[in-house]
Amino acid sequence: MDAFLASFTAVAIAEIGDKTQLLSLFLAARFRSKLAIIAGILVATLLNHAASAWLGVWVAQFIPEGWQGWLLGGSFIVVALWLLIPDKDDSEDTGVLKFGAFMASCILFFLAEIGDKTQIATVILAATFEDAIWMVIWGTTFGMLAANVPVVYAGSWLMEKISLDWARRTACAIFMLLGVITIISY
């Protein structure tokens, strides 16, 4: 359960103000079917984070025994610092939108997550909790949904109420804490 909670919390907080949240806002403004958007987010996240988690477990086997804690903990700290850099909205009117809300959401979310902070975090979390890979996948997926579903339904109002600077700093602190705990526990 630690893997699920750590994954859920890390991604849910890291997503606030992220480009995929801005993408959710864009898609909600573009399409009326909110459930189709959410289903697209779910499918894209499951596929992307499952691949990322398995990559994390695979890479972890090549890290020498004494280095694993330092590399994983250091990776958490690097992601923490990366979280302090605000994302910008990359969404634009593309040909993908003609496929409808579900396919557009699925394709755009999958592509937006490639190389994103939460994808890197999923790799690191899976390497940390390699015995609980499914808990990491479900935790990061539900964390993504927890951050993006409210935006799909209450987008612009919600974005006005939440301080993105506060959210980035909180996420940074959580990832720093995970980094230190990882280093100490190895």
mmCIF file with all atom_site columns, N, CA, C and O in Angstrom, residues 15 19-20 40-56 106-123 126 136-137 140-141 144:
data_model
loop_
_atom_site.group_PDB
_atom_site.id
_atom_site.type_symbol
_atom_site.label_atom_id
_atom_site.label_alt_id
_atom_site.label_comp_id
_atom_site.label_asym_id
_atom_site.label_entity_id
_atom_site.label_seq_id
_atom_site.pdbx_PDB_ins_code
_atom_site.Cartn_x
_atom_site.Cartn_y
_atom_site.Cartn_z
_atom_site.occupancy
_atom_site.B_iso_or_equiv
_atom_site.pdbx_formal_charge
_atom_site.auth_seq_id
_atom_site.auth_comp_id
_atom_site.auth_asym_id
_atom_site.auth_atom_id
_atom_site.pdbx_PDB_model_num
ATOM 1   N N  . GLU A 1 15  ? 1.091   17.019 -10.706 1.00 0.00 ? 15  GLU A N  1
ATOM 2   C CA . GLU A 1 15  ? 0.276   17.356 -11.872 1.00 0.00 ? 15  GLU A CA 1
ATOM 3   C C  . GLU A 1 15  ? -0.329  18.757 -11.805 1.00 0.00 ? 15  GLU A C  1
ATOM 4   O O  . GLU A 1 15  ? -0.725  19.299 -12.833 1.00 0.00 ? 15  GLU A O  1
ATOM 5   N N  . LYS A 1 19  ? 1.524   20.584 -17.781 1.00 0.00 ? 19  LYS A N  1
ATOM 6   C CA . LYS A 1 19  ? 0.986   20.774 -19.133 1.00 0.00 ? 19  LYS A CA 1
ATOM 7   C C  . LYS A 1 19  ? -0.192  19.846 -19.420 1.00 0.00 ? 19  LYS A C  1
ATOM 8   O O  . LYS A 1 19  ? -1.078  20.208 -20.191 1.00 0.00 ? 19  LYS A O  1
ATOM 9   N N  . THR A 1 20  ? -0.238  18.669 -18.791 1.00 0.00 ? 20  THR A N  1
ATOM 10  C CA . THR A 1 20  ? -1.377  17.798 -19.028 1.00 0.00 ? 20  THR A CA 1
ATOM 11  C C  . THR A 1 20  ? -2.640  18.355 -18.370 1.00 0.00 ? 20  THR A C  1
ATOM 12  O O  . THR A 1 20  ? -3.740  18.131 -18.863 1.00 0.00 ? 20  THR A O  1
ATOM 13  N N  . GLY A 1 40  ? -10.261 8.830  -22.134 1.00 0.00 ? 40  GLY A N  1
ATOM 14  C CA . GLY A 1 40  ? -9.023  8.982  -22.906 1.00 0.00 ? 40  GLY A CA 1
ATOM 15  C C  . GLY A 1 40  ? -7.825  9.215  -22.006 1.00 0.00 ? 40  GLY A C  1
ATOM 16  O O  . GLY A 1 40  ? -6.747  8.645  -22.218 1.00 0.00 ? 40  GLY A O  1
ATOM 17  N N  . ILE A 1 41  ? -8.006  10.032 -20.975 1.00 0.00 ? 41  ILE A N  1
ATOM 18  C CA . ILE A 1 41  ? -6.928  10.285 -20.002 1.00 0.00 ? 41  ILE A CA 1
ATOM 19  C C  . ILE A 1 41  ? -6.567  8.977  -19.298 1.00 0.00 ? 41  ILE A C  1
ATOM 20  O O  . ILE A 1 41  ? -5.385  8.659  -19.132 1.00 0.00 ? 41  ILE A O  1
ATOM 21  N N  . LEU A 1 42  ? -7.576  8.215  -18.893 1.00 0.00 ? 42  LEU A N  1
ATOM 22  C CA . LEU A 1 42  ? -7.345  6.948  -18.190 1.00 0.00 ? 42  LEU A CA 1
ATOM 23  C C  . LEU A 1 42  ? -6.559  5.958  -19.054 1.00 0.00 ? 42  LEU A C  1
ATOM 24  O O  . LEU A 1 42  ? -5.534  5.420  -18.612 1.00 0.00 ? 42  LEU A O  1
ATOM 25  N N  . VAL A 1 43  ? -6.995  5.745  -20.278 1.00 0.00 ? 43  VAL A N  1
ATOM 26  C CA . VAL A 1 43  ? -6.322  4.791  -21.166 1.00 0.00 ? 43  VAL A CA 1
ATOM 27  C C  . VAL A 1 43  ? -4.894  5.236  -21.465 1.00 0.00 ? 43  VAL A C  1
ATOM 28  O O  . VAL A 1 43  ? -3.947  4.440  -21.373 1.00 0.00 ? 43  VAL A O  1
ATOM 29  N N  . ALA A 1 44  ? -4.721  6.504  -21.806 1.00 0.00 ? 44  ALA A N  1
ATOM 30  C CA . ALA A 1 44  ? -3.382  7.016  -22.132 1.00 0.00 ? 44  ALA A CA 1
ATOM 31  C C  . ALA A 1 44  ? -2.446  6.897  -20.940 1.00 0.00 ? 44  ALA A C  1
ATOM 32  O O  . ALA A 1 44  ? -1.284  6.489  -21.087 1.00 0.00 ? 44  ALA A O  1
ATOM 33  N N  . THR A 1 45  ? -2.950  7.231  -19.759 1.00 0.00 ? 45  THR A N  1
ATOM 34  C CA . THR A 1 45  ? -2.112  7.177  -18.559 1.00 0.00 ? 45  THR A CA 1
ATOM 35  C C  . THR A 1 45  ? -1.748  5.738  -18.207 1.00 0.00 ? 45  THR A C  1
ATOM 36  O O  . THR A 1 45  ? -0.594  5.455  -17.865 1.00 0.00 ? 45  THR A O  1
ATOM 37  N N  . LEU A 1 46  ? -2.717  4.841  -18.275 1.00 0.00 ? 46  LEU A N  1
ATOM 38  C CA . LEU A 1 46  ? -2.421  3.431  -17.988 1.00 0.00 ? 46  LEU A CA 1
ATOM 39  C C  . LEU A 1 46  ? -1.344  2.892  -18.927 1.00 0.00 ? 46  LEU A C  1
ATOM 40  O O  . LEU A 1 46  ? -0.387  2.250  -18.482 1.00 0.00 ? 46  LEU A O  1
ATOM 41  N N  . LEU A 1 47  ? -1.484  3.156  -20.215 1.00 0.00 ? 47  LEU A N  1
ATOM 42  C CA . LEU A 1 47  ? -0.489  2.673  -21.182 1.00 0.00 ? 47  LEU A CA 1
ATOM 43  C C  . LEU A 1 47  ? 0.879   3.299  -20.935 1.00 0.00 ? 47  LEU A C  1
ATOM 44  O O  . LEU A 1 47  ? 1.900   2.597  -20.884 1.00 0.00 ? 47  LEU A O  1
ATOM 45  N N  . ASN A 1 48  ? 0.914   4.603  -20.779 1.00 0.00 ? 48  ASN A N  1
ATOM 46  C CA . ASN A 1 48  ? 2.180   5.316  -20.614 1.00 0.00 ? 48  ASN A CA 1
ATOM 47  C C  . ASN A 1 48  ? 2.864   4.950  -19.300 1.00 0.00 ? 48  ASN A C  1
ATOM 48  O O  . ASN A 1 48  ? 4.057   4.662  -19.268 1.00 0.00 ? 48  ASN A O  1
ATOM 49  N N  . HIS A 1 49  ? 2.097   4.939  -18.219 1.00 0.00 ? 49  HIS A N  1
ATOM 50  C CA . HIS A 1 49  ? 2.701   4.673  -16.915 1.00 0.00 ? 49  HIS A CA 1
ATOM 51  C C  . HIS A 1 49  ? 3.041   3.194  -16.727 1.00 0.00 ? 49  HIS A C  1
ATOM 52  O O  . HIS A 1 49  ? 3.989   2.877  -16.007 1.00 0.00 ? 49  HIS A O  1
ATOM 53  N N  . ALA A 1 50  ? 2.303   2.299  -17.370 1.00 0.00 ? 50  ALA A N  1
ATOM 54  C CA . ALA A 1 50  ? 2.670   0.877  -17.305 1.00 0.00 ? 50  ALA A CA 1
ATOM 55  C C  . ALA A 1 50  ? 4.016   0.664  -17.992 1.00 0.00 ? 50  ALA A C  1
ATOM 56  O O  . ALA A 1 50  ? 4.902   -0.011 -17.443 1.00 0.00 ? 50  ALA A O  1
ATOM 57  N N  . ALA A 1 51  ? 4.181   1.241  -19.168 1.00 0.00 ? 51  ALA A N  1
ATOM 58  C CA . ALA A 1 51  ? 5.465   1.124  -19.875 1.00 0.00 ? 51  ALA A CA 1
ATOM 59  C C  . ALA A 1 51  ? 6.587   1.755  -19.049 1.00 0.00 ? 51  ALA A C  1
ATOM 60  O O  . ALA A 1 51  ? 7.686   1.201  -18.945 1.00 0.00 ? 51  ALA A O  1
ATOM 61  N N  . SER A 1 52  ? 6.300   2.891  -18.440 1.00 0.00 ? 52  SER A N  1
ATOM 62  C CA . SER A 1 52  ? 7.305   3.582  -17.616 1.00 0.00 ? 52  SER A CA 1
ATOM 63  C C  . SER A 1 52  ? 7.680   2.764  -16.386 1.00 0.00 ? 52  SER A C  1
ATOM 64  O O  . SER A 1 52  ? 8.857   2.676  -16.015 1.00 0.00 ? 52  SER A O  1
ATOM 65  N N  . ALA A 1 53  ? 6.680   2.179  -15.737 1.00 0.00 ? 53  ALA A N  1
ATOM 66  C CA . ALA A 1 53  ? 6.942   1.379  -14.539 1.00 0.00 ? 53  ALA A CA 1
ATOM 67  C C  . ALA A 1 53  ? 7.790   0.151  -14.875 1.00 0.00 ? 53  ALA A C  1
ATOM 68  O O  . ALA A 1 53  ? 8.738   -0.177 -14.157 1.00 0.00 ? 53  ALA A O  1
ATOM 69  N N  . TRP A 1 54  ? 7.433   -0.529 -15.962 1.00 0.00 ? 54  TRP A N  1
ATOM 70  C CA . TRP A 1 54  ? 8.229   -1.701 -16.336 1.00 0.00 ? 54  TRP A CA 1
ATOM 71  C C  . TRP A 1 54  ? 9.648   -1.301 -16.724 1.00 0.00 ? 54  TRP A C  1
ATOM 72  O O  . TRP A 1 54  ? 10.593  -2.018 -16.447 1.00 0.00 ? 54  TRP A O  1
ATOM 73  N N  . LEU A 1 55  ? 9.796   -0.147 -17.334 1.00 0.00 ? 55  LEU A N  1
ATOM 74  C CA . LEU A 1 55  ? 11.140  0.357  -17.635 1.00 0.00 ? 55  LEU A CA 1
ATOM 75  C C  . LEU A 1 55  ? 11.909  0.597  -16.334 1.00 0.00 ? 55  LEU A C  1
ATOM 76  O O  . LEU A 1 55  ? 13.085  0.236  -16.227 1.00 0.00 ? 55  LEU A O  1
ATOM 77  N N  . GLY A 1 56  ? 11.235  1.180  -15.348 1.00 0.00 ? 56  GLY A N  1
ATOM 78  C CA . GLY A 1 56  ? 11.881  1.430  -14.057 1.00 0.00 ? 56  GLY A CA 1
ATOM 79  C C  . GLY A 1 56  ? 12.356  0.163  -13.384 1.00 0.00 ? 56  GLY A C  1
ATOM 80  O O  . GLY A 1 56  ? 13.472  0.089  -12.865 1.00 0.00 ? 56  GLY A O  1
ATOM 81  N N  . CYS A 1 106 ? -6.879  10.593 -25.635 1.00 0.00 ? 106 CYS A N  1
ATOM 82  C CA . CYS A 1 106 ? -5.965  9.461  -25.485 1.00 0.00 ? 106 CYS A CA 1
ATOM 83  C C  . CYS A 1 106 ? -4.623  9.749  -26.171 1.00 0.00 ? 106 CYS A C  1
ATOM 84  O O  . CYS A 1 106 ? -3.555  9.613  -25.559 1.00 0.00 ? 106 CYS A O  1
ATOM 85  N N  . ILE A 1 107 ? -4.661  10.171 -27.408 1.00 0.00 ? 107 ILE A N  1
ATOM 86  C CA . ILE A 1 107 ? -3.430  10.423 -28.171 1.00 0.00 ? 107 ILE A CA 1
ATOM 87  C C  . ILE A 1 107 ? -2.659  11.605 -27.594 1.00 0.00 ? 107 ILE A C  1
ATOM 88  O O  . ILE A 1 107 ? -1.451  11.517 -27.357 1.00 0.00 ? 107 ILE A O  1
ATOM 89  N N  . LEU A 1 108 ? -3.353  12.717 -27.354 1.00 0.00 ? 108 LEU A N  1
ATOM 90  C CA . LEU A 1 108 ? -2.663  13.913 -26.860 1.00 0.00 ? 108 LEU A CA 1
ATOM 91  C C  . LEU A 1 108 ? -2.086  13.702 -25.462 1.00 0.00 ? 108 LEU A C  1
ATOM 92  O O  . LEU A 1 108 ? -0.976  14.157 -25.171 1.00 0.00 ? 108 LEU A O  1
ATOM 93  N N  . PHE A 1 109 ? -2.821  13.002 -24.592 1.00 0.00 ? 109 PHE A N  1
ATOM 94  C CA . PHE A 1 109 ? -2.299  12.736 -23.248 1.00 0.00 ? 109 PHE A CA 1
ATOM 95  C C  . PHE A 1 109 ? -1.101  11.802 -23.292 1.00 0.00 ? 109 PHE A C  1
ATOM 96  O O  . PHE A 1 109 ? -0.114  12.014 -22.589 1.00 0.00 ? 109 PHE A O  1
ATOM 97  N N  . PHE A 1 110 ? -1.183  10.759 -24.098 1.00 0.00 ? 110 PHE A N  1
ATOM 98  C CA . PHE A 1 110 ? -0.066  9.831  -24.203 1.00 0.00 ? 110 PHE A CA 1
ATOM 99  C C  . PHE A 1 110 ? 1.186   10.578 -24.668 1.00 0.00 ? 110 PHE A C  1
ATOM 100 O O  . PHE A 1 110 ? 2.259   10.424 -24.090 1.00 0.00 ? 110 PHE A O  1
ATOM 101 N N  . LEU A 1 111 ? 1.047   11.395 -25.691 1.00 0.00 ? 111 LEU A N  1
ATOM 102 C CA . LEU A 1 111 ? 2.193   12.147 -26.213 1.00 0.00 ? 111 LEU A CA 1
ATOM 103 C C  . LEU A 1 111 ? 2.698   13.185 -25.217 1.00 0.00 ? 111 LEU A C  1
ATOM 104 O O  . LEU A 1 111 ? 3.906   13.373 -25.064 1.00 0.00 ? 111 LEU A O  1
ATOM 105 N N  . ALA A 1 112 ? 1.768   13.852 -24.527 1.00 0.00 ? 112 ALA A N  1
ATOM 106 C CA . ALA A 1 112 ? 2.172   14.874 -23.551 1.00 0.00 ? 112 ALA A CA 1
ATOM 107 C C  . ALA A 1 112 ? 2.944   14.271 -22.383 1.00 0.00 ? 112 ALA A C  1
ATOM 108 O O  . ALA A 1 112 ? 3.803   14.925 -21.789 1.00 0.00 ? 112 ALA A O  1
ATOM 109 N N  . GLU A 1 113 ? 2.654   13.020 -22.050 1.00 0.00 ? 113 GLU A N  1
ATOM 110 C CA . GLU A 1 113 ? 3.324   12.373 -20.918 1.00 0.00 ? 113 GLU A CA 1
ATOM 111 C C  . GLU A 1 113 ? 4.727   11.873 -21.250 1.00 0.00 ? 113 GLU A C  1
ATOM 112 O O  . GLU A 1 113 ? 5.503   11.592 -20.347 1.00 0.00 ? 113 GLU A O  1
ATOM 113 N N  . ILE A 1 114 ? 5.064   11.757 -22.521 1.00 0.00 ? 114 ILE A N  1
ATOM 114 C CA . ILE A 1 114 ? 6.390   11.262 -22.888 1.00 0.00 ? 114 ILE A CA 1
ATOM 115 C C  . ILE A 1 114 ? 7.450   12.276 -22.438 1.00 0.00 ? 114 ILE A C  1
ATOM 116 O O  . ILE A 1 114 ? 7.439   13.423 -22.849 1.00 0.00 ? 114 ILE A O  1
ATOM 117 N N  . GLY A 1 115 ? 8.307   11.825 -21.556 1.00 0.00 ? 115 GLY A N  1
ATOM 118 C CA . GLY A 1 115 ? 9.368   12.684 -21.027 1.00 0.00 ? 115 GLY A CA 1
ATOM 119 C C  . GLY A 1 115 ? 8.905   13.682 -19.987 1.00 0.00 ? 115 GLY A C  1
ATOM 120 O O  . GLY A 1 115 ? 9.683   14.508 -19.514 1.00 0.00 ? 115 GLY A O  1
ATOM 121 N N  . ASP A 1 116 ? 7.645   13.606 -19.578 1.00 0.00 ? 116 ASP A N  1
ATOM 122 C CA . ASP A 1 116 ? 7.102   14.537 -18.592 1.00 0.00 ? 116 ASP A CA 1
ATOM 123 C C  . ASP A 1 116 ? 7.571   14.144 -17.186 1.00 0.00 ? 116 ASP A C  1
ATOM 124 O O  . ASP A 1 116 ? 7.996   13.007 -16.955 1.00 0.00 ? 116 ASP A O  1
ATOM 125 N N  . LYS A 1 117 ? 7.461   15.077 -16.269 1.00 0.00 ? 117 LYS A N  1
ATOM 126 C CA . LYS A 1 117 ? 7.879   14.838 -14.884 1.00 0.00 ? 117 LYS A CA 1
ATOM 127 C C  . LYS A 1 117 ? 7.197   13.614 -14.286 1.00 0.00 ? 117 LYS A C  1
ATOM 128 O O  . LYS A 1 117 ? 7.830   12.826 -13.599 1.00 0.00 ? 117 LYS A O  1
ATOM 129 N N  . THR A 1 118 ? 5.908   13.461 -14.543 1.00 0.00 ? 118 THR A N  1
ATOM 130 C CA . THR A 1 118 ? 5.198   12.342 -13.935 1.00 0.00 ? 118 THR A CA 1
ATOM 131 C C  . THR A 1 118 ? 5.597   11.007 -14.562 1.00 0.00 ? 118 THR A C  1
ATOM 132 O O  . THR A 1 118 ? 5.565   9.981  -13.887 1.00 0.00 ? 118 THR A O  1
ATOM 133 N N  . GLN A 1 119 ? 6.002   11.011 -15.815 1.00 0.00 ? 119 GLN A N  1
ATOM 134 C CA . GLN A 1 119 ? 6.494   9.768  -16.421 1.00 0.00 ? 119 GLN A CA 1
ATOM 135 C C  . GLN A 1 119 ? 7.842   9.390  -15.799 1.00 0.00 ? 119 GLN A C  1
ATOM 136 O O  . GLN A 1 119 ? 8.058   8.236  -15.451 1.00 0.00 ? 119 GLN A O  1
ATOM 137 N N  . ILE A 1 120 ? 8.706   10.371 -15.645 1.00 0.00 ? 120 ILE A N  1
ATOM 138 C CA . ILE A 1 120 ? 10.010  10.126 -15.008 1.00 0.00 ? 120 ILE A CA 1
ATOM 139 C C  . ILE A 1 120 ? 9.786   9.674  -13.561 1.00 0.00 ? 120 ILE A C  1
ATOM 140 O O  . ILE A 1 120 ? 10.436  8.738  -13.081 1.00 0.00 ? 120 ILE A O  1
ATOM 141 N N  . ALA A 1 121 ? 8.842   10.323 -12.879 1.00 0.00 ? 121 ALA A N  1
ATOM 142 C CA . ALA A 1 121 ? 8.538   9.934  -11.498 1.00 0.00 ? 121 ALA A CA 1
ATOM 143 C C  . ALA A 1 121 ? 8.031   8.495  -11.438 1.00 0.00 ? 121 ALA A C  1
ATOM 144 O O  . ALA A 1 121 ? 8.373   7.747  -10.514 1.00 0.00 ? 121 ALA A O  1
ATOM 145 N N  . THR A 1 122 ? 7.246   8.086  -12.429 1.00 0.00 ? 122 THR A N  1
ATOM 146 C CA . THR A 1 122 ? 6.742   6.713  -12.469 1.00 0.00 ? 122 THR A CA 1
ATOM 147 C C  . THR A 1 122 ? 7.887   5.719  -12.627 1.00 0.00 ? 122 THR A C  1
ATOM 148 O O  . THR A 1 122 ? 7.905   4.675  -11.962 1.00 0.00 ? 122 THR A O  1
ATOM 149 N N  . VAL A 1 123 ? 8.846   6.042  -13.473 1.00 0.00 ? 123 VAL A N  1
ATOM 150 C CA . VAL A 1 123 ? 10.022  5.182  -13.643 1.00 0.00 ? 123 VAL A CA 1
ATOM 151 C C  . VAL A 1 123 ? 10.749  5.046  -12.301 1.00 0.00 ? 123 VAL A C  1
ATOM 152 O O  . VAL A 1 123 ? 11.091  3.940  -11.865 1.00 0.00 ? 123 VAL A O  1
ATOM 153 N N  . ALA A 1 126 ? 8.666   3.070  -9.670  1.00 0.00 ? 126 ALA A N  1
ATOM 154 C CA . ALA A 1 126 ? 8.675   1.633  -9.965  1.00 0.00 ? 126 ALA A CA 1
ATOM 155 C C  . ALA A 1 126 ? 10.018  1.008  -9.602  1.00 0.00 ? 126 ALA A C  1
ATOM 156 O O  . ALA A 1 126 ? 10.069  -0.123 -9.110  1.00 0.00 ? 126 ALA A O  1
ATOM 157 N N  . VAL A 1 136 ? 2.212   0.875  -8.116  1.00 0.00 ? 136 VAL A N  1
ATOM 158 C CA . VAL A 1 136 ? 2.781   2.106  -8.675  1.00 0.00 ? 136 VAL A CA 1
ATOM 159 C C  . VAL A 1 136 ? 1.957   2.553  -9.885  1.00 0.00 ? 136 VAL A C  1
ATOM 160 O O  . VAL A 1 136 ? 1.593   3.722  -10.005 1.00 0.00 ? 136 VAL A O  1
ATOM 161 N N  . ILE A 1 137 ? 1.656   1.603  -10.782 1.00 0.00 ? 137 ILE A N  1
ATOM 162 C CA . ILE A 1 137 ? 0.886   1.948  -11.989 1.00 0.00 ? 137 ILE A CA 1
ATOM 163 C C  . ILE A 1 137 ? -0.487  2.491  -11.609 1.00 0.00 ? 137 ILE A C  1
ATOM 164 O O  . ILE A 1 137 ? -0.907  3.547  -12.111 1.00 0.00 ? 137 ILE A O  1
ATOM 165 N N  . THR A 1 140 ? -0.075  5.995  -9.740  1.00 0.00 ? 140 THR A N  1
ATOM 166 C CA . THR A 1 140 ? 0.217   7.127  -10.622 1.00 0.00 ? 140 THR A CA 1
ATOM 167 C C  . THR A 1 140 ? -0.967  7.433  -11.531 1.00 0.00 ? 140 THR A C  1
ATOM 168 O O  . THR A 1 140 ? -1.246  8.602  -11.814 1.00 0.00 ? 140 THR A O  1
ATOM 169 N N  . THR A 1 141 ? -1.684  6.395  -11.955 1.00 0.00 ? 141 THR A N  1
ATOM 170 C CA . THR A 1 141 ? -2.854  6.608  -12.816 1.00 0.00 ? 141 THR A CA 1
ATOM 171 C C  . THR A 1 141 ? -3.962  7.332  -12.059 1.00 0.00 ? 141 THR A C  1
ATOM 172 O O  . THR A 1 141 ? -4.529  8.311  -12.552 1.00 0.00 ? 141 THR A O  1
ATOM 173 N N  . MET A 1 144 ? -3.015  10.897 -11.508 1.00 0.00 ? 144 MET A N  1
ATOM 174 C CA . MET A 1 144 ? -3.246  11.681 -12.729 1.00 0.00 ? 144 MET A CA 1
ATOM 175 C C  . MET A 1 144 ? -4.725  12.047 -12.851 1.00 0.00 ? 144 MET A C  1
ATOM 176 O O  . MET A 1 144 ? -5.077  13.188 -13.150 1.00 0.00 ? 144 MET A O  1
#
